[in-house]
């Protein structure tokens, strides 16, 4: 036993030594691993820092390219404006071919700039939030790599520069420096000659105009074309003795001249009515002098003054000095009572705020009391400028007279032997023409050569904009109103053509839709909404939109059917309306704005075809079946990621798909007829969203994620504007 104790002790000591060495070893390993982990962590942080710095430099480099792209595009709206005029007025085939390519590339550039700004801004926010959203960070990185590796910006820049240089070369060959007077080049100057055989006198309208002009015939007096050698005092004395002075319009006696405008869309019969007034026997007897001047888009005070003198006074003026011309006119016109018709006055009468109208009118105020000026114009603003209290709005010929005129245009003067089956077809066509005589002449020209039922049915079943038209037919004439628009109004006007005919526009909704689609340009730091409302008023004043007469509050507006046809013709590559299954195969490849109207031929399967039109910015559905819309929406949201404006009118979804979060650029969402009770989580990550109309939705809980919608301006829910998270009871 005694001998075993030392052995056991040695074994114990050996074991203790081993354990001690093992502890030291484990301690060493722990220290080593800790040091390695620290080094690895530092290396990772350095690498992440290097990666972040590299990514930041890459964003900075692409940002410089985007600025270059932005600067390249600044002059393109004016080039497009001029090219549109040239392709239409001069019928230049080369420009007509290049113009759609330029527009498409400009749209591509805008899309790229907007998508870049979205991701770049989001990446900057992630840096401040220390990268909390990994999915968003990855999406930004993927986008950055796609444009960097694919050289997308350089390709668009090269295409834009090539197209711009080519178009500018063509335009220079057409003497770009010459002033182009759009109206005069397309619309021939109209004279005062009136062909009484075309249609019956507009007796009621003529009488109303004469009354507004203050023409009240109290006693007959001989018509005096020109008075020579009679002093002003003698002239006035003779008129007082004849009793004519008592018929003057006392309301405007201070200026002696009554001014009145006939306003309405192109081709509606304004010039025809003015001719009937001008050639009325009562007018010939009442005025000493009648003058007719075709103005068009050249309201040049010097030219008009000179024409007045030459026409009325048979005095050929050698001087081109406006002061001398006006002095001569003032001295001469004091002897006469005149009627001046200014036909086809455009908006340049008030352009540049240079008081052209007042400068022209001033010397005429010295004329005899009872003198009058009658204008015809498409512009409501011109009508208000010359007389804000009174003007005459012409909506078309009286129904009976129009029907007679249409029959004469379609059948000719001899109706014997005409197939009676054509009468009901003609009655189907007439309402579409909105009592517009030029539209009747256009359709009459197309119908008259073939008086058979098949041909007439084909015309009746076609949209007016689909029919071939001559230079002076209704749509080319109406297109003048489009060509005369400034570039910032053109796209807003054409956007309206994506809605069906007779659609009632709400002013606020339309303006917000324009903003969402990227069509409103902020002017000198102003708010987009204010600029949008100004655009709306401009289109209203130009008769391209008009108040809906049946609206009790005047809050609804419509587009005249013929104006809508013209807009569809101009925008056929960018705006499209789907009315049935066959239309889905006709959608233009580069379409930007699409309306879908409910039809029995539409289904989830065929509506999936819309997914291939990746350039779409706007989709508006009207009355599409709920089960179809709910099923197809998830496919749209997966593929059409450039959508800015989405509207479901008179239709609803059962629910909003979760993948609506893919629509990163969505700004405007109208789900006002939907009644679902919750919104998907991804909805609250749509950071570009500005306007949401969820009027009938039964959503009660607005989550804290509401605060992430940093650009949200208005969220309408059951009559309440939502401004913060919380519970909103039904």
XYZ file of C-alpha atoms in Angstrom, residues 208-645:
438
model
C -79.504 87.107 -82.513
C -76.104 88.304 -83.691
C -77.552 91.485 -85.182
C -79.245 92.223 -81.887
C -75.995 91.635 -79.965
C -74.191 93.926 -82.397
C -76.757 96.647 -81.772
C -78.129 96.631 -85.323
C -81.702 97.898 -84.867
C -83.213 99.164 -88.069
C -85.644 101.965 -87.248
C -85.952 103.432 -90.702
C -84.582 102.590 -94.075
C -81.705 104.604 -95.405
C -79.611 104.143 -98.508
C -76.436 102.129 -98.240
C -73.377 104.365 -98.580
C -70.206 102.512 -99.532
C -68.014 105.564 -99.180
C -68.615 109.228 -98.350
C -66.342 111.770 -99.949
C -66.077 115.467 -99.215
C -68.458 115.374 -96.249
C -67.262 116.719 -92.941
C -67.639 114.760 -89.755
C -70.081 117.303 -88.314
C -72.221 117.231 -91.453
C -72.269 113.457 -91.407
C -73.401 113.370 -87.781
C -76.024 116.069 -88.425
C -77.479 114.119 -91.359
C -77.717 110.987 -89.221
C -79.467 112.778 -86.410
C -81.988 114.161 -88.888
C -82.592 110.715 -90.378
C -83.422 109.262 -86.962
C -80.797 106.519 -87.133
C -78.961 107.716 -84.056
C -81.745 106.494 -81.780
C -80.992 102.933 -82.842
C -77.445 102.910 -81.499
C -76.322 100.615 -78.737
C -76.194 102.853 -75.671
C -74.258 100.261 -73.695
C -71.068 100.937 -75.636
C -71.745 104.517 -76.739
C -68.516 105.754 -75.166
C -66.359 103.819 -77.608
C -68.827 103.862 -80.521
C -67.756 100.327 -81.542
C -69.435 97.084 -80.470
C -67.149 94.038 -80.537
C -68.454 90.480 -80.560
C -66.903 87.062 -81.175
C -68.409 83.892 -82.636
C -66.517 81.043 -80.960
C -66.522 77.290 -81.514
C -64.382 74.392 -82.695
C -62.948 74.316 -86.205
C -65.368 73.416 -88.992
C -68.495 74.081 -86.929
C -69.773 76.857 -89.228
C -68.443 80.084 -87.683
C -67.288 81.562 -90.997
C -70.542 80.528 -92.701
C -72.575 82.338 -90.046
C -70.338 85.424 -90.268
C -70.827 85.454 -94.049
C -74.595 85.376 -93.642
C -74.433 88.329 -91.249
C -72.072 90.213 -93.561
C -74.315 89.690 -96.607
C -77.627 90.328 -94.834
C -79.603 93.103 -96.567
C -80.285 94.830 -93.245
C -76.552 94.999 -92.578
C -75.882 96.442 -96.019
C -78.405 99.178 -95.329
C -77.257 99.928 -91.788
C -73.487 100.260 -92.240
C -71.706 102.719 -94.514
C -68.749 100.400 -94.952
C -68.324 96.635 -94.643
C -64.822 95.140 -94.440
C -63.841 91.456 -94.440
C -60.297 90.441 -93.417
C -59.030 86.870 -93.078
C -56.641 86.965 -90.111
C -55.566 83.394 -89.282
C -52.477 83.154 -87.038
C -51.007 86.459 -88.184
C -52.540 89.188 -86.042
C -50.163 91.852 -87.302
C -51.508 95.276 -86.327
C -49.726 97.061 -89.178
C -50.968 94.598 -91.829
C -54.551 94.647 -90.566
C -54.631 98.442 -90.319
C -53.306 98.756 -93.842
C -55.841 96.248 -95.201
C -58.658 98.117 -93.451
C -57.623 101.413 -95.055
C -57.224 99.883 -98.506
C -60.505 97.952 -98.342
C -62.727 100.566 -96.730
C -61.314 103.816 -98.018
C -59.941 102.740 -101.410
C -56.736 104.422 -100.351
C -53.493 102.647 -101.190
C -51.083 103.484 -98.378
C -47.423 103.710 -99.323
C -46.272 104.146 -95.741
C -45.314 101.194 -93.550
C -45.126 103.326 -90.443
C -47.827 102.188 -88.018
C -48.173 105.634 -86.455
C -48.855 107.226 -89.873
C -51.300 104.474 -90.789
C -53.280 104.870 -87.578
C -53.321 108.653 -87.905
C -54.714 108.384 -91.428
C -57.313 105.839 -90.289
C -58.404 107.978 -87.331
C -58.961 111.007 -89.568
C -60.900 109.025 -92.173
C -62.987 106.611 -90.119
C -64.718 109.380 -88.174
C -67.074 109.797 -91.135
C -68.358 106.240 -91.249
C -70.316 103.596 -89.455
C -68.533 100.366 -90.322
C -68.833 96.611 -89.888
C -65.502 94.790 -89.752
C -65.383 90.982 -89.860
C -62.095 89.475 -88.659
C -62.276 85.838 -89.702
C -60.320 83.070 -87.952
C -58.531 84.951 -85.157
C -56.036 82.836 -83.185
C -54.404 83.123 -79.798
C -51.516 85.278 -80.998
C -53.838 88.276 -80.602
C -52.925 88.247 -76.897
C -49.469 86.642 -77.174
C -46.463 88.222 -75.464
C -48.763 90.611 -73.583
C -48.028 93.343 -76.132
C -51.603 94.755 -76.280
C -52.024 93.985 -79.978
C -55.781 94.024 -79.748
C -55.985 97.408 -78.025
C -53.404 98.873 -80.419
C -55.486 97.741 -83.381
C -58.787 98.882 -81.866
C -57.710 102.348 -80.706
C -58.014 104.322 -84.011
C -61.339 102.605 -84.810
C -63.003 104.064 -81.714
C -63.355 107.412 -83.471
C -65.814 105.925 -85.984
C -69.501 106.738 -86.043
C -71.585 105.390 -83.201
C -73.096 101.999 -84.031
C -69.967 100.630 -85.721
C -69.221 96.970 -85.029
C -66.476 94.349 -85.195
C -67.385 90.674 -85.539
C -64.696 88.016 -84.996
C -64.670 84.276 -85.563
C -62.331 82.274 -83.344
C -61.727 78.820 -81.921
C -60.406 80.331 -78.703
C -62.665 81.128 -75.776
C -59.907 83.332 -74.395
C -59.938 85.481 -77.547
C -63.725 85.785 -77.251
C -63.363 86.911 -73.633
C -60.550 89.311 -74.527
C -62.600 91.293 -77.030
C -65.805 91.259 -74.968
C -65.816 89.457 -71.642
C -69.517 90.112 -71.085
C -71.002 88.891 -74.356
C -70.072 86.434 -77.054
C -71.807 83.916 -79.282
C -70.935 80.240 -78.860
C -71.756 78.152 -81.943
C -72.228 74.425 -81.319
C -73.335 73.507 -84.849
C -76.092 73.977 -87.394
C -79.732 73.670 -86.313
C -80.745 69.968 -86.521
C -83.197 70.316 -89.412
C -80.838 72.411 -91.518
C -77.946 70.056 -90.755
C -79.928 66.964 -91.789
C -80.791 68.619 -95.104
C -77.169 69.632 -95.625
C -75.863 66.125 -94.885
C -78.321 64.587 -97.347
C -77.208 67.055 -100.024
C -73.541 66.174 -99.364
C -74.156 62.415 -99.376
C -76.726 62.056 -102.170
C -76.256 65.153 -104.290
C -79.026 67.355 -105.626
C -80.827 64.527 -107.446
C -82.091 61.896 -105.012
C -84.162 60.004 -107.563
C -83.236 56.359 -107.711
C -81.311 56.383 -104.414
C -81.507 53.091 -102.525
C -84.008 53.647 -99.646
C -81.961 51.244 -97.484
C -79.333 53.988 -97.161
C -81.632 56.300 -95.186
C -81.415 54.424 -91.840
C -77.636 54.106 -92.243
C -77.401 57.856 -92.807
C -79.454 58.435 -89.661
C -76.907 56.354 -87.716
C -74.069 58.508 -89.043
C -75.636 61.937 -88.446
C -75.404 61.974 -84.588
C -71.667 61.272 -84.775
C -71.095 64.475 -86.766
C -72.400 66.750 -83.981
C -74.124 69.109 -86.466
C -70.740 70.192 -87.854
C -71.029 71.185 -91.552
C -67.393 70.416 -92.408
C -67.813 66.923 -90.930
C -70.918 66.474 -93.108
C -68.928 67.507 -96.185
C -66.122 65.088 -95.251
C -68.421 62.093 -94.785
C -70.498 63.106 -97.792
C -67.381 62.995 -99.973
C -66.666 59.452 -98.748
C -70.264 58.211 -99.065
C -71.346 59.783 -102.342
C -69.164 57.783 -104.795
C -70.757 54.441 -103.805
C -74.445 54.598 -102.941
C -74.723 50.988 -101.803
C -75.487 49.507 -98.399
C -72.206 47.611 -97.906
C -70.053 50.703 -98.462
C -72.239 52.890 -96.257
C -72.254 50.299 -93.455
C -68.465 50.144 -93.612
C -68.228 53.926 -93.226
C -70.845 53.947 -90.453
C -68.963 51.238 -88.534
C -65.618 53.041 -88.683
C -64.230 55.676 -86.377
C -63.883 59.019 -88.127
C -60.144 59.098 -87.397
C -59.709 55.779 -89.225
C -61.104 57.164 -92.504
C -58.818 58.673 -95.134
C -59.220 62.438 -95.314
C -58.208 65.170 -97.703
C -56.277 68.319 -96.812
C -59.314 70.479 -96.030
C -61.531 67.802 -94.465
C -62.676 67.985 -90.868
C -59.834 66.251 -88.986
C -56.960 68.017 -90.798
C -58.727 71.330 -90.121
C -59.231 70.438 -86.463
C -55.611 69.324 -86.263
C -54.644 72.973 -86.637
C -55.831 73.451 -83.061
C -53.357 70.775 -81.955
C -50.462 72.149 -84.018
C -51.034 75.573 -82.528
C -50.646 74.243 -78.964
C -47.361 74.927 -77.158
C -45.329 71.757 -76.631
C -46.135 71.465 -72.904
C -49.889 71.244 -73.667
C -49.740 68.752 -76.524
C -49.112 65.607 -74.498
C -51.719 66.578 -71.889
C -54.291 67.048 -74.639
C -53.438 63.750 -76.340
C -53.573 61.939 -72.980
C -57.321 62.665 -72.909
C -57.789 60.573 -76.057
C -57.110 57.391 -74.065
C -60.540 57.828 -72.469
C -63.658 56.792 -74.416
C -65.862 59.338 -76.165
C -68.302 61.194 -73.904
C -66.154 60.467 -70.854
C -66.805 63.090 -68.193
C -63.537 64.461 -66.868
C -63.252 65.620 -63.301
C -60.817 68.530 -63.238
C -58.888 67.411 -60.137
C -58.661 63.799 -61.285
C -57.427 64.722 -64.760
C -54.770 67.114 -63.460
C -53.504 64.512 -60.978
C -53.415 61.932 -63.774
C -51.305 64.260 -65.937
C -48.877 64.759 -63.069
C -48.674 61.022 -62.406
C -47.962 60.319 -66.077
C -45.103 62.843 -66.007
C -46.779 65.284 -68.410
C -46.704 68.442 -66.279
C -43.509 70.476 -66.274
C -42.957 72.703 -63.272
C -42.493 76.320 -64.314
C -40.001 78.487 -62.394
C -40.224 76.465 -59.216
C -44.020 76.463 -59.124
C -46.066 73.587 -57.779
C -46.927 70.879 -60.291
C -50.587 70.943 -59.281
C -50.878 74.695 -59.931
C -49.232 74.288 -63.323
C -51.565 71.374 -64.104
C -54.641 73.494 -63.390
C -53.232 76.210 -65.650
C -52.818 73.614 -68.419
C -56.447 72.583 -67.929
C -57.710 76.159 -68.236
C -55.633 76.667 -71.384
C -57.217 73.633 -73.063
C -60.647 74.827 -71.966
C -60.091 78.294 -73.433
C -58.919 76.765 -76.711
C -62.189 74.777 -77.040
C -60.304 71.469 -76.784
C -62.197 70.707 -73.587
C -65.616 72.077 -72.720
C -67.974 72.122 -69.768
C -70.552 69.363 -69.638
C -73.878 71.162 -69.966
C -75.765 68.456 -68.057
C -73.457 68.687 -65.028
C -75.373 70.445 -62.217
C -72.231 71.918 -60.661
C -70.187 72.619 -63.818
C -67.502 70.389 -62.294
C -67.493 67.907 -65.180
C -65.927 68.485 -68.572
C -65.999 66.603 -71.860
C -64.098 66.494 -75.119
C -66.152 67.197 -78.238
C -66.552 63.994 -80.258
C -64.854 65.451 -83.318
C -61.999 66.821 -81.210
C -61.682 63.337 -79.685
C -61.446 61.819 -83.176
C -58.695 64.278 -84.055
C -56.809 63.496 -80.833
C -57.029 59.761 -81.523
C -55.654 60.318 -85.015
C -52.658 62.271 -83.707
C -51.960 59.959 -80.744
C -52.566 56.612 -82.444
C -49.031 55.376 -81.620
C -49.096 56.397 -77.940
C -52.697 56.201 -76.698
C -55.104 53.355 -77.379
C -58.576 52.194 -76.356
C -59.394 48.474 -76.124
C -63.107 47.849 -76.681
C -62.961 44.122 -77.348
C -60.742 41.135 -78.028
C -59.897 42.153 -81.607
C -58.477 45.480 -80.386
C -55.855 43.647 -78.323
C -54.071 42.668 -81.538
C -54.040 46.301 -82.734
C -52.276 47.860 -79.738
C -49.242 49.846 -81.019
C -45.897 48.453 -79.902
C -44.779 51.674 -78.218
C -48.106 52.480 -76.537
C -47.841 54.618 -73.389
C -51.427 55.072 -72.223
C -54.108 52.387 -72.440
C -57.833 52.273 -71.683
C -59.702 48.987 -71.430
C -63.495 49.074 -71.689
C -65.447 46.101 -70.376
C -66.686 43.694 -73.041
C -68.036 40.147 -73.163
C -65.123 39.169 -75.416
C -62.491 40.083 -72.816
C -61.093 37.446 -70.471
C -58.187 36.907 -68.109
C -56.377 34.942 -70.811
C -56.541 37.529 -73.587
C -55.953 40.468 -71.232
C -52.618 38.906 -70.276
C -51.486 40.049 -73.735
C -51.190 43.546 -72.266
C -48.124 42.331 -70.328
C -45.925 42.506 -73.423
C -46.271 46.298 -73.709
C -43.494 47.152 -71.271
C -43.497 50.882 -72.059
C -46.976 51.470 -70.602
C -47.198 54.401 -68.199
C -50.966 54.438 -67.637
C -53.757 51.857 -67.532
C -57.386 52.803 -66.947
C -60.093 50.123 -66.821
C -63.766 50.980 -67.361
C -66.427 48.485 -66.304
C -64.290 45.331 -66.594
C -65.721 42.283 -64.767
C -64.411 41.865 -61.203
C -63.272 38.243 -61.496
C -61.369 38.991 -64.726
C -59.701 42.094 -63.340
C -58.689 40.464 -60.055
C -57.132 37.508 -61.864
C -55.204 39.479 -64.482
C -53.949 42.293 -62.219
C -51.230 40.124 -60.634
C -49.785 39.387 -64.086
C -49.786 43.079 -65.006
C -48.085 44.047 -61.753
C -45.387 41.452 -62.355
C -44.447 42.693 -65.830
C -45.524 46.342 -66.260
C -43.189 47.926 -63.743
C -43.095 51.381 -65.387
C -46.751 52.159 -64.597
C -47.254 55.644 -63.112
C -51.031 55.906 -63.223
